Short mmCIF file of C-alpha atoms in Angstrom, two decimals:
data_model
loop_
_atom_site.label_atom_id
_atom_site.label_comp_id
_atom_site.label_asym_id
_atom_site.label_seq_id
_atom_site.Cartn_x
_atom_site.Cartn_y
_atom_site.Cartn_z
CA PHE R 1 0.00 0.00 0.00
CA MET R 2 2.79 2.42 0.95
CA MET R 3 4.60 1.64 -2.33
CA LYS R 4 1.47 2.54 -4.31
CA LEU R 5 1.18 5.84 -2.43
CA THR R 6 4.81 6.70 -3.06
CA GLN R 7 4.47 5.92 -6.77
CA SER R 8 1.37 8.10 -7.12
CA LEU R 9 3.15 11.00 -5.42
CA SER R 10 6.30 10.72 -7.50
CA GLY R 11 4.35 10.75 -10.75
CA SER R 12 3.25 14.38 -10.57
CA LEU R 13 5.22 17.60 -10.53
CA LYS R 14 2.28 20.01 -10.20
CA ILE R 15 2.05 21.13 -6.59
CA ASP R 16 -1.77 21.20 -6.48
CA ASP R 17 -1.94 17.64 -7.83
CA VAL R 18 0.66 16.46 -5.33
CA ILE R 19 -1.11 18.11 -2.40
CA LYS R 20 -4.53 16.71 -3.34
CA GLN R 21 -2.99 13.24 -3.65
CA VAL R 22 -1.23 13.65 -0.31
CA CYS R 23 -4.44 14.57 1.49
CA ALA R 24 -6.58 11.88 -0.15
CA GLN R 25 -4.01 9.11 0.40
CA THR R 26 -3.29 10.13 3.99
CA LYS R 27 -7.00 10.19 4.76
CA LYS R 28 -7.35 6.61 3.45
CA LEU R 29 -4.14 5.42 5.02
CA LEU R 30 -4.98 6.61 8.54
CA GLY R 31 -8.79 6.30 8.40
CA VAL R 32 -9.49 9.90 9.42
CA GLU R 33 -12.16 12.54 8.84
CA ARG R 34 -9.88 15.29 7.54
CA VAL R 35 -6.35 15.86 6.37
CA THR R 36 -4.76 19.22 5.67
CA LEU R 37 -1.34 19.96 4.25
CA PHE R 38 -0.04 23.31 5.45
CA VAL R 39 2.74 24.81 3.32
CA MET R 40 5.32 27.26 4.69
CA GLU R 41 5.18 30.74 3.19
CA ARG R 42 8.39 32.33 1.97
CA ASP R 43 8.53 34.63 5.01
CA GLY R 44 8.97 31.56 7.23
CA ARG R 45 6.49 33.00 9.75
CA THR R 46 3.21 31.68 8.39
CA LEU R 47 1.81 28.46 6.95
CA PHE R 48 -1.29 28.21 4.78
CA SER R 49 -3.51 25.32 3.86
CA ARG R 50 -3.46 24.32 0.22
CA VAL R 51 -6.26 21.80 0.57
CA SER R 52 -8.66 21.97 3.48
CA GLU R 53 -12.11 20.45 3.67
CA GLY R 54 -15.08 22.43 4.89
CA THR R 55 -13.31 25.79 5.12
CA ASP R 56 -11.51 28.45 3.15
CA THR R 57 -7.76 28.81 3.34
CA ILE R 58 -6.41 28.52 6.85
CA ARG R 59 -3.40 30.69 7.75
CA VAL R 60 -1.40 29.78 10.83
CA PRO R 61 1.50 31.76 12.32
CA VAL R 62 4.39 29.52 13.35
CA ASP R 63 4.02 30.68 16.94
CA LYS R 64 0.38 29.56 17.29
CA GLY R 65 -1.52 26.32 17.68
CA ILE R 66 -0.61 22.71 17.06
CA VAL R 67 0.68 23.45 13.55
CA GLY R 68 3.01 26.09 14.95
CA GLU R 69 4.19 23.72 17.69
CA THR R 70 4.95 21.10 15.04
CA VAL R 71 7.04 23.61 13.06
CA ARG R 72 8.92 24.96 16.07
CA SER R 73 9.76 21.55 17.52
CA LYS R 74 10.23 19.73 14.17
CA GLN R 75 8.54 16.85 16.01
CA THR R 76 5.30 14.96 15.53
CA VAL R 77 2.56 16.15 17.87
CA VAL R 78 -0.16 13.69 18.94
CA ILE R 79 -3.19 14.90 20.85
CA ALA R 80 -5.96 12.62 22.08
CA ASN R 81 -8.37 15.44 23.04
CA ALA R 82 -7.76 18.77 21.33
CA TYR R 83 -9.99 20.82 23.63
CA GLU R 84 -8.00 19.73 26.66
CA ASP R 85 -4.68 20.89 25.14
CA PRO R 86 -3.86 24.58 25.75
CA ARG R 87 -1.91 24.78 22.45
CA PHE R 88 -5.05 24.01 20.43
CA ASN R 89 -6.43 26.99 18.49
CA ARG R 90 -10.24 26.70 18.47
CA SER R 91 -10.86 29.51 15.98
CA VAL R 92 -11.15 27.26 12.90
CA ASP R 93 -13.66 24.96 14.66
CA LEU R 94 -15.68 27.98 15.77
CA ARG R 95 -15.70 29.40 12.24
CA THR R 96 -16.62 26.14 10.48
CA GLY R 97 -18.74 24.28 13.04
CA PHE R 98 -16.40 21.29 12.80
CA ARG R 99 -15.41 19.55 16.05
CA THR R 100 -11.75 18.57 16.29
CA LYS R 101 -11.12 15.71 18.70
CA ALA R 102 -7.85 13.88 18.02
CA ILE R 103 -4.92 15.40 16.11
CA LEU R 104 -1.83 13.91 14.48
CA SER R 105 0.46 16.70 13.25
CA ILE R 106 3.63 15.75 11.37
CA PRO R 107 6.40 18.08 10.16
CA VAL R 108 7.17 17.86 6.45
CA LEU R 109 10.88 18.41 5.85
CA ASN R 110 12.92 19.04 2.73
CA SER R 111 16.21 17.25 2.07
CA LYS R 112 18.09 19.89 4.13
CA GLY R 113 15.90 19.19 7.17
CA ASP R 114 14.02 22.48 6.94
CA VAL R 115 10.29 22.45 7.68
CA ILE R 116 8.42 23.16 4.44
CA GLY R 117 5.01 22.17 5.74
CA VAL R 118 2.89 20.28 8.21
CA LEU R 119 0.67 17.31 7.42
CA GLN R 120 -2.21 17.22 9.87
CA ALA R 121 -4.74 14.40 10.28
CA VAL R 122 -7.83 14.97 12.41
CA ASN R 123 -10.32 12.59 14.07
CA LYS R 124 -9.99 8.85 13.50
CA LEU R 125 -13.17 7.50 11.89
CA ASP R 126 -13.57 4.92 14.63
CA GLY R 127 -13.37 7.63 17.32
CA SER R 128 -10.13 6.33 18.80
CA ALA R 129 -6.95 8.26 19.51
CA PHE R 130 -3.90 8.05 17.26
CA VAL R 131 -1.55 5.21 18.25
CA ASP R 132 2.16 4.52 17.68
CA SER R 133 1.50 2.61 14.46
CA ASP R 134 -0.42 5.61 13.04
CA VAL R 135 2.49 7.88 13.97
CA HIS R 136 5.06 5.56 12.39
CA VAL R 137 3.14 5.21 9.12
CA ALA R 138 2.39 8.95 8.94
CA GLU R 139 6.01 9.91 9.60
CA GLN R 140 7.23 7.58 6.85
CA PHE R 141 4.66 9.02 4.50
CA ALA R 142 5.65 12.59 5.47
CA LEU R 143 9.19 11.83 4.28
CA GLN R 144 7.80 11.03 0.83
CA VAL R 145 5.55 14.09 0.96
CA GLY R 146 8.54 16.31 1.70
CA MET R 147 10.40 15.00 -1.33
CA SER R 148 7.32 15.32 -3.55
CA VAL R 149 6.49 18.86 -2.48
CA ALA R 150 10.13 19.99 -2.73
CA ASN R 151 10.39 18.32 -6.14
CA SER R 152 7.23 20.05 -7.34
CA LEU R 153 8.48 23.43 -6.15
CA ALA R 154 11.86 22.83 -7.78
CA HIS R 155 10.24 22.09 -11.15
CA GLY R 156 8.89 25.51 -11.85
CA GLU R 157 5.96 26.24 -9.63
CA SER R 158 7.05 28.99 -7.30
CA GLU R 159 5.34 29.97 -4.09
CA GLU R 160 4.08 33.12 -5.87
CA GLU R 161 2.37 30.91 -8.47
CA MET R 162 0.85 28.86 -5.64
CA GLN R 163 -0.48 32.10 -4.07
CA LYS R 164 -1.96 33.25 -7.40
CA SER R 165 -3.66 29.89 -7.80
CA LEU R 166 -5.01 30.14 -4.26
CA GLN R 167 -6.32 33.68 -4.84
CA LEU R 168 -8.04 32.54 -8.03
CA GLN R 169 -9.69 29.65 -6.16
CA ASN R 170 -10.90 32.03 -3.42
CA ALA R 171 -12.23 34.56 -5.98
CA SER R 172 -14.05 31.76 -7.78
CA SER R 173 -15.71 30.49 -4.60
CA GLN R 174 -16.75 34.06 -3.67
CA PHE R 175 -18.27 34.51 -7.14
CA TYR R 176 -20.32 31.32 -6.79
CA TYR R 177 -21.43 32.41 -3.32
CA LEU R 178 -22.67 35.74 -4.72
CA ILE R 179 -24.50 33.98 -7.56
CA ARG R 180 -26.18 31.62 -5.07
CA LEU R 181 -27.12 34.57 -2.86
CA PHE R 182 -28.57 36.41 -5.87
CA PHE R 183 -30.76 33.44 -6.83
CA GLN R 184 -31.94 33.01 -3.26
CA TYR R 185 -32.90 36.68 -3.17
CA LEU R 186 -34.66 36.33 -6.52
CA LEU R 187 -36.62 33.33 -5.25
CA VAL R 188 -37.74 35.19 -2.13
CA LEU R 189 -38.75 38.16 -4.24
CA MET R 190 -40.77 35.95 -6.60
CA LEU R 191 -42.52 34.27 -3.65
CA PHE R 192 -43.29 37.65 -2.16
CA LEU R 193 -44.78 38.94 -5.42
CA LEU R 194 -47.00 35.86 -5.83
#
């Protein structure tokens, strides 16, 4: 299974394709509700989510939350109950209505050992906490992720291009939201006039 995941990651050089594959494969591999890959911004002070389910882009300063702790320590962070951990930043849950329970947060390193991202898995589907075997598998996978993401960045897609792509995605989702809002308003107006 791990070999198949590694092969699928090494086959693509486009960063968005790699990140979507990373999240989908990690979700299957660990049996979790959500997976997010946070990528380090050039300033080295902030990470942003490239793929996140149920929310817009999440930006995290390296001095905040579990993601920040993972970056600062360059160590895997495992939390059985997020709301009992003082490092946990509840703002995303409050904004989205999602309830984070268990967290597995793994640093993604480049070949020099620098943190280039954080792979975060949330809530095992069976409701259990993350165990040593989950950590071991996720850490091995994060090594492959680091190589894949670094390789993708090295083959022409700069962080600025990633930001432009992200801005385009956000503008597109805002446009669809406005269209939906317009049609809802139109429907209410038609019902009122009838």
